[in-house]
Amino acid sequence: MTAPPGDALALTRALVAIDSRNPAFASDAPGEGVVAALLADTLNAWGFTVDLIEVAPGRPNVLARIGGGHGGRSLLLNGHLDTVGVAGMVHPPFTPDERDGLLYGRGSADMKAGVAAMCAAAWRAAQQDLGGEVIIAAVIDEEWESAGTRALLEMGLSAHAAIVTEPTRLAVCPAHRGFAWADLHVHGRAAHGSRYDIGIDAITHAALILAELETYQQGELSARTHPLLGRGSFHAGSIKSTNALSAYPAWCTVGLERRTLPGETGADFVREIRDAIARVAARPATPAATHASNIRADVTLGLVQRPNDVPHDHPLVTGLLAATAQVEQSQGSPAPIEGLSCWTDAALLTAAGIPAICYGPGDIAVAHADTEFVPVAEIAQATAVLTSFIRAWSGPRGTAWGS
């Protein structure tokens, strides 16, 4: 049973009720196939032109279009259908319970409420015969490697601008951090645990490098900031080594993540790690065999996702702010402009020539958490703001681009 046309809350509940965990996070995760089919059926019933585009076996993107063909500006509305796992959750993950104005469930905030709001807003705006086309892209795999949005861009998908309806607490977010992953491989020398004279402890050497990176983070790195995003950051996410307490470990691998600001790259991350290794290795030698002067280490760069940064005076930003002010005029305050701490597909879209910002219901602080919820009032407000923005952006039939 599909949600009534334009009913964002009903659609949110329907989407949350479907398990769409990303297979990257659990062996029993079903992926996005069932939830994509439901959304496609819903949008087809609402009058959209809908395509299901398989990106991986049983995991299709939903691409839907409405309005357009009359000279107005096109708008892409992007959101992901996959969720992370549910281990440790303290409420039923796929039961969309509503209590005290909050709708609970895995994916309620991240980001099925946002997907529902953008779909409902596109339908509502199109009831006035839009001049520009609105494109709905409900994609797979954002929580892992963004295969869904990457596939659409490789197909040549284009639009004048995009809004990604990630949870922003209804703030307008034209910028967010990027990230880069790298493995630090530290080489030691295996020996019996009693032979400090010949053993070289790879784990201790890894700890020395991590301590040097932390010193760099608290010093030089903290001095480089972005007006919306603050500073970049390091942290160690994993550590692996041999599993023998009575032996000096011959190797240690630490998985590192660097959250990056606009202008920072994966190559910068590798350089920072190598510089930290060099600084530790250059410390004065002592007779101890485990001293830092014996350090041997190398770095392998992994996945890199660039930051996003759209100028505050871009029509996408100013237009969305105007729409929030129109909807919220009774409250006397427009939505704030903020930076988003997490990474989103907006960065891929902006890099591909489709300026993209984030705006949506819910709080990223409860995404991936043991308790996940979205305020019901925010779903309604996001839908109203997006409807207002679409009507102004794409214009009525006969409105020409640039007018």
PDB file of N, CA, C and O in Angstrom, residues 340-401:
ATOM      1  N   LEU A 340      28.215  21.044   8.095  1.00  0.00           N
ATOM      2  CA  LEU A 340      27.802  19.691   8.483  1.00  0.00           C
ATOM      3  C   LEU A 340      29.054  18.880   8.792  1.00  0.00           C
ATOM      4  O   LEU A 340      30.006  18.871   8.008  1.00  0.00           O
ATOM      5  N   SER A 341      29.056  18.218   9.928  1.00  0.00           N
ATOM      6  CA  SER A 341      30.261  17.494  10.345  1.00  0.00           C
ATOM      7  C   SER A 341      30.513  16.252   9.505  1.00  0.00           C
ATOM      8  O   SER A 341      31.664  15.879   9.265  1.00  0.00           O
ATOM      9  N   CYS A 342      29.462  15.592   9.059  1.00  0.00           N
ATOM     10  CA  CYS A 342      29.619  14.324   8.344  1.00  0.00           C
ATOM     11  C   CYS A 342      29.838  14.566   6.847  1.00  0.00           C
ATOM     12  O   CYS A 342      29.646  15.661   6.337  1.00  0.00           O
ATOM     13  N   TRP A 343      30.235  13.497   6.153  1.00  0.00           N
ATOM     14  CA  TRP A 343      30.385  13.549   4.697  1.00  0.00           C
ATOM     15  C   TRP A 343      29.073  13.142   4.045  1.00  0.00           C
ATOM     16  O   TRP A 343      28.320  12.316   4.592  1.00  0.00           O
ATOM     17  N   THR A 344      28.774  13.718   2.865  1.00  0.00           N
ATOM     18  CA  THR A 344      27.567  13.346   2.126  1.00  0.00           C
ATOM     19  C   THR A 344      27.855  13.302   0.636  1.00  0.00           C
ATOM     20  O   THR A 344      28.897  13.772   0.157  1.00  0.00           O
ATOM     21  N   ASP A 345      26.895  12.791  -0.112  1.00  0.00           N
ATOM     22  CA  ASP A 345      27.001  12.746  -1.571  1.00  0.00           C
ATOM     23  C   ASP A 345      26.989  14.132  -2.205  1.00  0.00           C
ATOM     24  O   ASP A 345      27.265  14.267  -3.402  1.00  0.00           O
ATOM     25  N   ALA A 346      26.690  15.180  -1.433  1.00  0.00           N
ATOM     26  CA  ALA A 346      26.726  16.538  -1.980  1.00  0.00           C
ATOM     27  C   ALA A 346      28.094  16.855  -2.565  1.00  0.00           C
ATOM     28  O   ALA A 346      28.201  17.558  -3.578  1.00  0.00           O
ATOM     29  N   ALA A 347      29.145  16.333  -1.956  1.00  0.00           N
ATOM     30  CA  ALA A 347      30.495  16.611  -2.454  1.00  0.00           C
ATOM     31  C   ALA A 347      30.697  16.027  -3.848  1.00  0.00           C
ATOM     32  O   ALA A 347      31.342  16.654  -4.699  1.00  0.00           O
ATOM     33  N   LEU A 348      30.166  14.843  -4.102  1.00  0.00           N
ATOM     34  CA  LEU A 348      30.284  14.239  -5.433  1.00  0.00           C
ATOM     35  C   LEU A 348      29.542  15.072  -6.468  1.00  0.00           C
ATOM     36  O   LEU A 348      30.024  15.272  -7.587  1.00  0.00           O
ATOM     37  N   LEU A 349      28.370  15.557  -6.090  1.00  0.00           N
ATOM     38  CA  LEU A 349      27.557  16.332  -7.021  1.00  0.00           C
ATOM     39  C   LEU A 349      28.229  17.664  -7.343  1.00  0.00           C
ATOM     40  O   LEU A 349      28.321  18.064  -8.512  1.00  0.00           O
ATOM     41  N   THR A 350      28.699  18.368  -6.321  1.00  0.00           N
ATOM     42  CA  THR A 350      29.367  19.646  -6.556  1.00  0.00           C
ATOM     43  C   THR A 350      30.598  19.448  -7.437  1.00  0.00           C
ATOM     44  O   THR A 350      30.838  20.242  -8.363  1.00  0.00           O
ATOM     45  N   ALA A 351      31.374  18.413  -7.167  1.00  0.00           N
ATOM     46  CA  ALA A 351      32.574  18.155  -7.962  1.00  0.00           C
ATOM     47  C   ALA A 351      32.242  17.854  -9.418  1.00  0.00           C
ATOM     48  O   ALA A 351      33.051  18.108 -10.316  1.00  0.00           O
ATOM     49  N   ALA A 352      31.039  17.318  -9.654  1.00  0.00           N
ATOM     50  CA  ALA A 352      30.610  16.986 -11.011  1.00  0.00           C
ATOM     51  C   ALA A 352      29.951  18.167 -11.720  1.00  0.00           C
ATOM     52  O   ALA A 352      29.442  18.017 -12.834  1.00  0.00           O
ATOM     53  N   GLY A 353      29.937  19.330 -11.090  1.00  0.00           N
ATOM     54  CA  GLY A 353      29.366  20.511 -11.722  1.00  0.00           C
ATOM     55  C   GLY A 353      27.920  20.787 -11.375  1.00  0.00           C
ATOM     56  O   GLY A 353      27.275  21.635 -12.007  1.00  0.00           O
ATOM     57  N   ILE A 354      27.390  20.074 -10.371  1.00  0.00           N
ATOM     58  CA  ILE A 354      26.021  20.314  -9.894  1.00  0.00           C
ATOM     59  C   ILE A 354      26.133  20.861  -8.479  1.00  0.00           C
ATOM     60  O   ILE A 354      26.263  20.093  -7.526  1.00  0.00           O
ATOM     61  N   PRO A 355      26.132  22.180  -8.295  1.00  0.00           N
ATOM     62  CA  PRO A 355      26.280  22.724  -6.934  1.00  0.00           C
ATOM     63  C   PRO A 355      25.236  22.114  -6.002  1.00  0.00           C
ATOM     64  O   PRO A 355      24.046  22.110  -6.299  1.00  0.00           O
ATOM     65  N   ALA A 356      25.707  21.597  -4.862  1.00  0.00           N
ATOM     66  CA  ALA A 356      24.819  20.855  -3.966  1.00  0.00           C
ATOM     67  C   ALA A 356      25.030  21.299  -2.533  1.00  0.00           C
ATOM     68  O   ALA A 356      26.168  21.471  -2.077  1.00  0.00           O
ATOM     69  N   ILE A 357      23.924  21.462  -1.814  1.00  0.00           N
ATOM     70  CA  ILE A 357      23.969  21.765  -0.387  1.00  0.00           C
ATOM     71  C   ILE A 357      23.063  20.787   0.346  1.00  0.00           C
ATOM     72  O   ILE A 357      22.284  20.056  -0.280  1.00  0.00           O
ATOM     73  N   CYS A 358      23.167  20.777   1.677  1.00  0.00           N
ATOM     74  CA  CYS A 358      22.371  19.856   2.483  1.00  0.00           C
ATOM     75  C   CYS A 358      21.323  20.616   3.286  1.00  0.00           C
ATOM     76  O   CYS A 358      21.584  21.700   3.818  1.00  0.00           O
ATOM     77  N   TYR A 359      20.150  20.022   3.367  1.00  0.00           N
ATOM     78  CA  TYR A 359      19.057  20.559   4.172  1.00  0.00           C
ATOM     79  C   TYR A 359      18.051  19.448   4.392  1.00  0.00           C
ATOM     80  O   TYR A 359      17.562  18.841   3.429  1.00  0.00           O
ATOM     81  N   GLY A 360      17.722  19.156   5.652  1.00  0.00           N
ATOM     82  CA  GLY A 360      16.738  18.121   5.889  1.00  0.00           C
ATOM     83  C   GLY A 360      16.363  17.969   7.339  1.00  0.00           C
ATOM     84  O   GLY A 360      16.999  18.549   8.238  1.00  0.00           O
ATOM     85  N   PRO A 361      15.339  17.163   7.622  1.00  0.00           N
ATOM     86  CA  PRO A 361      14.866  16.953   8.996  1.00  0.00           C
ATOM     87  C   PRO A 361      15.750  15.957   9.731  1.00  0.00           C
ATOM     88  O   PRO A 361      16.377  15.083   9.145  1.00  0.00           O
ATOM     89  N   GLY A 362      15.783  16.090  11.058  1.00  0.00           N
ATOM     90  CA  GLY A 362      16.535  15.153  11.876  1.00  0.00           C
ATOM     91  C   GLY A 362      17.911  15.681  12.242  1.00  0.00           C
ATOM     92  O   GLY A 362      18.384  16.681  11.705  1.00  0.00           O
ATOM     93  N   ASP A 363      18.550  14.956  13.143  1.00  0.00           N
ATOM     94  CA  ASP A 363      19.840  15.366  13.696  1.00  0.00           C
ATOM     95  C   ASP A 363      20.862  14.273  13.428  1.00  0.00           C
ATOM     96  O   ASP A 363      20.643  13.103  13.779  1.00  0.00           O
ATOM     97  N   ILE A 364      21.994  14.645  12.824  1.00  0.00           N
ATOM     98  CA  ILE A 364      23.029  13.654  12.528  1.00  0.00           C
ATOM     99  C   ILE A 364      23.579  13.032  13.812  1.00  0.00           C
ATOM    100  O   ILE A 364      24.159  11.940  13.783  1.00  0.00           O
ATOM    101  N   ALA A 365      23.373  13.686  14.958  1.00  0.00           N
ATOM    102  CA  ALA A 365      23.877  13.152  16.223  1.00  0.00           C
ATOM    103  C   ALA A 365      23.222  11.831  16.602  1.00  0.00           C
ATOM    104  O   ALA A 365      23.804  11.042  17.357  1.00  0.00           O
ATOM    105  N   VAL A 366      22.004  11.557  16.109  1.00  0.00           N
ATOM    106  CA  VAL A 366      21.347  10.290  16.436  1.00  0.00           C
ATOM    107  C   VAL A 366      21.440   9.281  15.301  1.00  0.00           C
ATOM    108  O   VAL A 366      20.944   8.156  15.422  1.00  0.00           O
ATOM    109  N   ALA A 367      22.089   9.657  14.195  1.00  0.00           N
ATOM    110  CA  ALA A 367      22.314   8.704  13.115  1.00  0.00           C
ATOM    111  C   ALA A 367      23.315   7.646  13.580  1.00  0.00           C
ATOM    112  O   ALA A 367      24.268   7.950  14.299  1.00  0.00           O
ATOM    113  N   HIS A 368      23.066   6.396  13.207  1.00  0.00           N
ATOM    114  CA  HIS A 368      23.941   5.265  13.545  1.00  0.00           C
ATOM    115  C   HIS A 368      23.926   4.946  15.047  1.00  0.00           C
ATOM    116  O   HIS A 368      24.708   4.122  15.502  1.00  0.00           O
ATOM    117  N   ALA A 369      23.079   5.602  15.818  1.00  0.00           N
ATOM    118  CA  ALA A 369      23.093   5.440  17.268  1.00  0.00           C
ATOM    119  C   ALA A 369      22.179   4.308  17.717  1.00  0.00           C
ATOM    120  O   ALA A 369      21.408   3.750  16.927  1.00  0.00           O
ATOM    121  N   ASP A 370      22.245   3.975  19.028  1.00  0.00           N
ATOM    122  CA  ASP A 370      21.380   2.909  19.538  1.00  0.00           C
ATOM    123  C   ASP A 370      19.924   3.356  19.643  1.00  0.00           C
ATOM    124  O   ASP A 370      19.021   2.534  19.758  1.00  0.00           O
ATOM    125  N   THR A 371      19.698   4.660  19.624  1.00  0.00           N
ATOM    126  CA  THR A 371      18.356   5.228  19.571  1.00  0.00           C
ATOM    127  C   THR A 371      18.326   6.227  18.423  1.00  0.00           C
ATOM    128  O   THR A 371      19.072   7.203  18.441  1.00  0.00           O
ATOM    129  N   GLU A 372      17.487   5.979  17.427  1.00  0.00           N
ATOM    130  CA  GLU A 372      17.412   6.887  16.279  1.00  0.00           C
ATOM    131  C   GLU A 372      15.970   7.347  16.099  1.00  0.00           C
ATOM    132  O   GLU A 372      15.037   6.546  16.135  1.00  0.00           O
ATOM    133  N   PHE A 373      15.812   8.653  15.895  1.00  0.00           N
ATOM    134  CA  PHE A 373      14.476   9.217  15.746  1.00  0.00           C
ATOM    135  C   PHE A 373      14.561  10.494  14.932  1.00  0.00           C
ATOM    136  O   PHE A 373      15.634  11.072  14.728  1.00  0.00           O
ATOM    137  N   VAL A 374      13.386  10.955  14.486  1.00  0.00           N
ATOM    138  CA  VAL A 374      13.270  12.230  13.794  1.00  0.00           C
ATOM    139  C   VAL A 374      12.043  12.947  14.336  1.00  0.00           C
ATOM    140  O   VAL A 374      10.999  12.318  14.552  1.00  0.00           O
ATOM    141  N   PRO A 375      12.134  14.250  14.618  1.00  0.00           N
ATOM    142  CA  PRO A 375      10.938  14.989  15.053  1.00  0.00           C
ATOM    143  C   PRO A 375       9.911  15.058  13.925  1.00  0.00           C
ATOM    144  O   PRO A 375      10.230  15.456  12.801  1.00  0.00           O
ATOM    145  N   VAL A 376       8.691  14.694  14.225  1.00  0.00           N
ATOM    146  CA  VAL A 376       7.631  14.695  13.214  1.00  0.00           C
ATOM    147  C   VAL A 376       7.416  16.107  12.668  1.00  0.00           C
ATOM    148  O   VAL A 376       7.205  16.299  11.465  1.00  0.00           O
ATOM    149  N   ALA A 377       7.509  17.104  13.531  1.00  0.00           N
ATOM    150  CA  ALA A 377       7.301  18.485  13.084  1.00  0.00           C
ATOM    151  C   ALA A 377       8.346  18.908  12.063  1.00  0.00           C
ATOM    152  O   ALA A 377       8.062  19.708  11.161  1.00  0.00           O
ATOM    153  N   GLU A 378       9.555  18.377  12.192  1.00  0.00           N
ATOM    154  CA  GLU A 378      10.608  18.735  11.235  1.00  0.00           C
ATOM    155  C   GLU A 378      10.337  18.141   9.854  1.00  0.00           C
ATOM    156  O   GLU A 378      10.713  18.735   8.834  1.00  0.00           O
ATOM    157  N   ILE A 379       9.712  16.977   9.808  1.00  0.00           N
ATOM    158  CA  ILE A 379       9.355  16.398   8.507  1.00  0.00           C
ATOM    159  C   ILE A 379       8.388  17.323   7.789  1.00  0.00           C
ATOM    160  O   ILE A 379       8.565  17.631   6.592  1.00  0.00           O
ATOM    161  N   ALA A 380       7.381  17.798   8.507  1.00  0.00           N
ATOM    162  CA  ALA A 380       6.398  18.700   7.904  1.00  0.00           C
ATOM    163  C   ALA A 380       7.038  20.015   7.481  1.00  0.00           C
ATOM    164  O   ALA A 380       6.763  20.540   6.388  1.00  0.00           O
ATOM    165  N   GLN A 381       7.914  20.551   8.333  1.00  0.00           N
ATOM    166  CA  GLN A 381       8.518  21.841   8.024  1.00  0.00           C
ATOM    167  C   GLN A 381       9.474  21.728   6.847  1.00  0.00           C
ATOM    168  O   GLN A 381       9.506  22.601   5.966  1.00  0.00           O
ATOM    169  N   ALA A 382      10.280  20.668   6.805  1.00  0.00           N
ATOM    170  CA  ALA A 382      11.190  20.472   5.679  1.00  0.00           C
ATOM    171  C   ALA A 382      10.415  20.348   4.372  1.00  0.00           C
ATOM    172  O   ALA A 382      10.812  20.897   3.340  1.00  0.00           O
ATOM    173  N   THR A 383       9.304  19.627   4.411  1.00  0.00           N
ATOM    174  CA  THR A 383       8.486  19.465   3.217  1.00  0.00           C
ATOM    175  C   THR A 383       7.956  20.809   2.735  1.00  0.00           C
ATOM    176  O   THR A 383       7.988  21.122   1.530  1.00  0.00           O
ATOM    177  N   ALA A 384       7.491  21.632   3.663  1.00  0.00           N
ATOM    178  CA  ALA A 384       6.956  22.948   3.297  1.00  0.00           C
ATOM    179  C   ALA A 384       8.041  23.851   2.727  1.00  0.00           C
ATOM    180  O   ALA A 384       7.835  24.560   1.723  1.00  0.00           O
ATOM    181  N   VAL A 385       9.219  23.852   3.352  1.00  0.00           N
ATOM    182  CA  VAL A 385      10.315  24.695   2.869  1.00  0.00           C
ATOM    183  C   VAL A 385      10.767  24.251   1.487  1.00  0.00           C
ATOM    184  O   VAL A 385      10.963  25.073   0.578  1.00  0.00           O
ATOM    185  N   LEU A 386      10.939  22.954   1.298  1.00  0.00           N
ATOM    186  CA  LEU A 386      11.379  22.453   0.000  1.00  0.00           C
ATOM    187  C   LEU A 386      10.341  22.729  -1.085  1.00  0.00           C
ATOM    188  O   LEU A 386      10.687  23.060  -2.226  1.00  0.00           O
ATOM    189  N   THR A 387       9.070  22.619  -0.741  1.00  0.00           N
ATOM    190  CA  THR A 387       8.013  22.939  -1.707  1.00  0.00           C
ATOM    191  C   THR A 387       8.114  24.396  -2.144  1.00  0.00           C
ATOM    192  O   THR A 387       8.062  24.717  -3.343  1.00  0.00           O
ATOM    193  N   SER A 388       8.259  25.292  -1.183  1.00  0.00           N
ATOM    194  CA  SER A 388       8.389  26.708  -1.484  1.00  0.00           C
ATOM    195  C   SER A 388       9.613  26.978  -2.343  1.00  0.00           C
ATOM    196  O   SER A 388       9.561  27.747  -3.319  1.00  0.00           O
ATOM    197  N   PHE A 389      10.732  26.341  -1.995  1.00  0.00           N
ATOM    198  CA  PHE A 389      11.962  26.560  -2.757  1.00  0.00           C
ATOM    199  C   PHE A 389      11.824  26.063  -4.193  1.00  0.00           C
ATOM    200  O   PHE A 389      12.235  26.746  -5.141  1.00  0.00           O
ATOM    201  N   ILE A 390      11.260  24.882  -4.376  1.00  0.00           N
ATOM    202  CA  ILE A 390      11.128  24.318  -5.726  1.00  0.00           C
ATOM    203  C   ILE A 390      10.282  25.229  -6.609  1.00  0.00           C
ATOM    204  O   ILE A 390      10.624  25.486  -7.769  1.00  0.00           O
ATOM    205  N   ARG A 391       9.189  25.736  -6.061  1.00  0.00           N
ATOM    206  CA  ARG A 391       8.323  26.613  -6.857  1.00  0.00           C
ATOM    207  C   ARG A 391       9.055  27.874  -7.286  1.00  0.00           C
ATOM    208  O   ARG A 391       8.898  28.347  -8.413  1.00  0.00           O
ATOM    209  N   ALA A 392       9.875  28.419  -6.385  1.00  0.00           N
ATOM    210  CA  ALA A 392      10.625  29.627  -6.739  1.00  0.00           C
ATOM    211  C   ALA A 392      11.789  29.304  -7.669  1.00  0.00           C
ATOM    212  O   ALA A 392      12.085  30.066  -8.597  1.00  0.00           O
ATOM    213  N   TRP A 393      12.449  28.179  -7.452  1.00  0.00           N
ATOM    214  CA  TRP A 393      13.643  27.821  -8.232  1.00  0.00           C
ATOM    215  C   TRP A 393      13.288  27.426  -9.663  1.00  0.00           C
ATOM    216  O   TRP A 393      13.862  27.936 -10.624  1.00  0.00           O
ATOM    217  N   SER A 394      12.355  26.532  -9.800  1.00  0.00           N
ATOM    218  CA  SER A 394      12.018  26.020 -11.131  1.00  0.00           C
ATOM    219  C   SER A 394      11.000  26.889 -11.843  1.00  0.00           C
ATOM    220  O   SER A 394      10.893  26.838 -13.070  1.00  0.00           O
ATOM    221  N   GLY A 395      10.254  27.664 -11.066  1.00  0.00           N
ATOM    222  CA  GLY A 395       9.347  28.639 -11.660  1.00  0.00           C
ATOM    223  C   GLY A 395       8.102  28.022 -12.256  1.00  0.00           C
ATOM    224  O   GLY A 395       8.053  26.827 -12.574  1.00  0.00           O
ATOM    225  N   PRO A 396       7.059  28.837 -12.460  1.00  0.00           N
ATOM    226  CA  PRO A 396       5.857  28.340 -13.129  1.00  0.00           C
ATOM    227  C   PRO A 396       6.115  28.101 -14.609  1.00  0.00           C
ATOM    228  O   PRO A 396       7.110  28.552 -15.170  1.00  0.00           O
ATOM    229  N   ARG A 397       5.235  27.391 -15.230  1.00  0.00           N
ATOM    230  CA  ARG A 397       5.341  27.117 -16.658  1.00  0.00           C
ATOM    231  C   ARG A 397       5.499  28.437 -17.422  1.00  0.00           C
ATOM    232  O   ARG A 397       4.785  29.402 -17.199  1.00  0.00           O
ATOM    233  N   GLY A 398       6.497  28.446 -18.314  1.00  0.00           N
ATOM    234  CA  GLY A 398       6.763  29.642 -19.105  1.00  0.00           C
ATOM    235  C   GLY A 398       7.863  30.507 -18.540  1.00  0.00           C
ATOM    236  O   GLY A 398       8.316  31.445 -19.182  1.00  0.00           O
ATOM    237  N   THR A 399       8.366  30.175 -17.326  1.00  0.00           N
ATOM    238  CA  THR A 399       9.460  30.937 -16.750  1.00  0.00           C
ATOM    239  C   THR A 399      10.767  30.504 -17.391  1.00  0.00           C
ATOM    240  O   THR A 399      11.090  29.310 -17.427  1.00  0.00           O
ATOM    241  N   ALA A 400      11.527  31.424 -17.908  1.00  0.00           N
ATOM    242  CA  ALA A 400      12.781  31.091 -18.583  1.00  0.00           C
ATOM    243  C   ALA A 400      13.929  31.055 -17.596  1.00  0.00           C
ATOM    244  O   ALA A 400      13.930  31.766 -16.580  1.00  0.00           O
ATOM    245  N   TRP A 401      14.928  30.210 -17.889  1.00  0.00           N
ATOM    246  CA  TRP A 401      16.138  30.137 -17.062  1.00  0.00           C
ATOM    247  C   TRP A 401      16.796  31.510 -16.998  1.00  0.00           C
ATOM    248  O   TRP A 401      16.979  32.201 -17.976  1.00  0.00           O
TER     249      TRP A 401
END
